Amino acid sequence: MSRKPRHLSPEERALWDSVARQAAPMHKRRKPPAAPPEPKAPPKTPDPAPRYDPLPRFRVGQMADPKRPDDVLPGLGERLRAAPVAMDAKAHGRMKRGKLHPEGRLDLHGMTLSEAHPELIAFILSSQAMGRRLVLVITGKGRARDYEAPMPARHGVLRHQVPQWLNLPPLRQAVLQIAPAHIRHGGEGAYYVYLRKPR
């Protein structure tokens, strides 16, 4: 014989609710793990600009493009002529035309690099100390080399080296302008060196 289910009286329900409110659970319910955030789409970057290809593909039989710019270093004389003018513009124009007379000259003909460098330093610094403004440094054009040699050699080693020395310490502080000499003072085989006033 089955028993009828017994229902709580209002007093019993109130007592149960009071106890339930004050009781602490023995085992805390675990929160369900949060769903991982959806991966963000990477920001859209603009397509990079096409890079200039210095060596475009070449097909056999194709004509070379004569208008294509090259990156060959200009000649030494051309670089010196294109250098900004640091001295008085009027005096610079007269110097280029060979109208200014050099106050001193150094001839490095026939010297090796190790001999020429200290001579150049002594000449430039002593010329500046003496108050000279324009001096002439003669390097010569250089001897013709054997173009069949296995390694390429620069024509006129001193002619190329002297401007570099003049732009390095201890001479850089003394030199205001370097320019290829006029033909009457040696042309391509010599340089005008315009000096700063001594301090």
C-alpha positions in Angstrom: 0.0 0.0 0.0 1.6 3.3 -1.1 1.8 6.4 1.1 0.6 9.7 0.0 3.4 12.2 -0.4 3.4 14.7 2.6 3.6 18.4 1.8 5.4 20.9 4.0 3.3 23.1 6.2 3.7 26.9 5.9 5.7 27.0 9.1 8.0 24.2 7.9 8.5 25.9 4.5 9.5 29.2 6.3 11.9 27.4 8.5 13.5 25.6 5.6 13.9 28.8 3.6 15.6 30.5 6.6 18.1 27.6 7.0 18.8 27.5 3.3 19.6 31.2 3.1 22.2 30.9 5.9 23.8 27.7 4.8 27.0 27.8 2.7 27.4 25.2 0.0 30.0 22.5 0.7 31.1 22.3 -2.9 31.1 25.5 -5.0 29.6 25.0 -8.4 32.2 25.4 -11.1 31.3 27.9 -13.7 31.3 26.5 -17.2 34.5 27.5 -19.0 34.1 30.6 -21.1 34.1 30.1 -24.8 37.5 31.2 -26.3 37.2 34.6 -28.0 37.0 34.5 -31.8 40.3 35.2 -33.4 40.4 38.7 -34.8 41.1 39.0 -38.5 44.5 40.6 -39.2 44.3 44.2 -40.3 44.2 44.6 -44.0 47.5 46.1 -45.2 47.8 47.9 -48.5 49.6 46.1 -51.2 53.3 47.2 -51.1 54.4 49.4 -54.0 56.3 47.5 -56.6 60.0 47.8 -56.0 62.4 49.1 -58.7 64.3 46.2 -60.1 67.8 47.4 -60.9 68.4 44.3 -63.0 65.2 43.6 -65.0 64.9 40.3 -66.8 66.7 40.3 -70.1 65.9 38.1 -73.0 68.5 37.0 -75.6 68.2 39.2 -78.6 66.4 42.0 -76.7 67.6 45.6 -77.3 69.0 47.4 -74.3 67.1 50.4 -73.1 69.3 53.5 -73.6 67.0 55.7 -71.4 67.3 53.3 -68.4 69.1 55.1 -65.5 72.3 53.5 -64.3 73.9 53.7 -60.9 77.5 54.1 -62.1 79.4 56.5 -59.9 80.2 59.7 -61.9 83.8 60.5 -62.6 85.9 62.3 -60.0 86.1 65.6 -61.9 82.4 65.6 -62.4 81.7 64.9 -58.7 84.1 67.8 -57.7 82.4 70.2 -60.1 79.0 69.2 -58.8 80.0 69.8 -55.2 78.3 72.8 -53.5 80.3 76.0 -53.5 81.5 76.8 -50.0 83.7 79.7 -50.8 82.8 83.2 -52.3 80.9 82.5 -55.5 82.7 85.3 -57.5 86.2 84.0 -56.4 85.1 80.5 -57.2 84.2 81.5 -60.8 87.6 83.3 -61.2 89.4 80.2 -59.8 87.6 77.8 -62.2 88.6 80.1 -65.1 92.2 80.0 -64.0 92.2 83.8 -63.1 93.3 83.3 -59.5 97.0 82.8 -59.0 97.9 80.0 -56.5 100.1 81.2 -53.6 101.9 77.9 -53.2 102.2 74.6 -55.0 103.0 71.0 -54.1 104.2 68.5 -56.8 103.5 64.9 -55.8 104.6 63.5 -59.2 106.4 60.1 -58.9 105.6 59.7 -55.1 104.0 56.6 -53.6 100.9 56.9 -51.5 102.9 56.4 -48.3 105.3 59.2 -49.4 102.6 61.6 -50.7 100.3 61.6 -47.7 102.6 63.1 -45.1 103.9 65.6 -47.7 100.3 66.7 -48.4 99.4 67.1 -44.7 102.6 69.2 -44.0 102.0 71.4 -47.0 98.3 72.1 -46.4 98.6 72.8 -42.7 101.7 75.0 -43.1 100.1 76.9 -46.0 97.0 77.6 -43.8 99.3 78.7 -40.9 101.1 81.1 -43.3 97.7 82.7 -44.3 97.6 81.4 -47.9 94.1 81.0 -49.4 94.7 79.2 -52.7 97.3 76.5 -53.3 97.8 74.0 -56.1 98.4 70.3 -55.6 99.8 68.5 -58.6 99.2 64.8 -58.8 99.7 64.0 -62.5 97.2 62.2 -64.6 98.7 58.8 -63.8 100.3 56.3 -66.1 98.3 54.2 -68.5 97.9 50.7 -67.1 97.8 47.3 -68.7 94.1 46.8 -69.4 94.6 43.1 -70.0 95.6 42.7 -66.3 93.5 40.1 -64.3 92.5 42.7 -61.8 91.2 46.2 -62.7 93.5 49.0 -61.5 92.5 52.7 -61.1 94.1 55.1 -63.6 96.0 57.8 -61.6 96.0 56.5 -58.0 97.2 59.8 -56.5 94.7 61.8 -58.6 91.9 59.8 -56.9 93.4 59.6 -53.5 94.3 63.3 -52.8 90.7 64.6 -52.7 89.8 61.9 -50.2 92.7 62.8 -48.0 91.7 66.5 -48.2 88.2 65.5 -46.9 89.6 63.6 -43.9 91.1 64.8 -40.6 93.5 66.5 -40.0 93.1 68.4 -43.4 89.3 68.7 -43.5 89.3 71.6 -41.0 91.7 73.5 -43.2 90.1 73.0 -46.6 87.1 75.1 -47.8 86.9 74.0 -51.5 88.6 71.5 -53.8 88.3 71.9 -57.6 90.1 70.5 -60.7 92.7 73.0 -61.9 92.3 75.0 -65.1 94.3 73.8 -68.0 96.9 76.6 -67.5 97.6 75.2 -64.0 97.7 71.5 -64.9 94.1 70.6 -65.9 93.1 67.1 -64.8 96.5 66.4 -63.2 96.2 69.1 -60.5 93.7 70.5 -57.9 93.0 73.9 -56.6 92.7 73.8 -52.8 91.1 76.8 -51.3 92.0 77.1 -47.6 90.1 78.5 -44.6 91.5 81.5 -42.8 93.6 80.4 -39.8 91.9 80.7 -36.5 
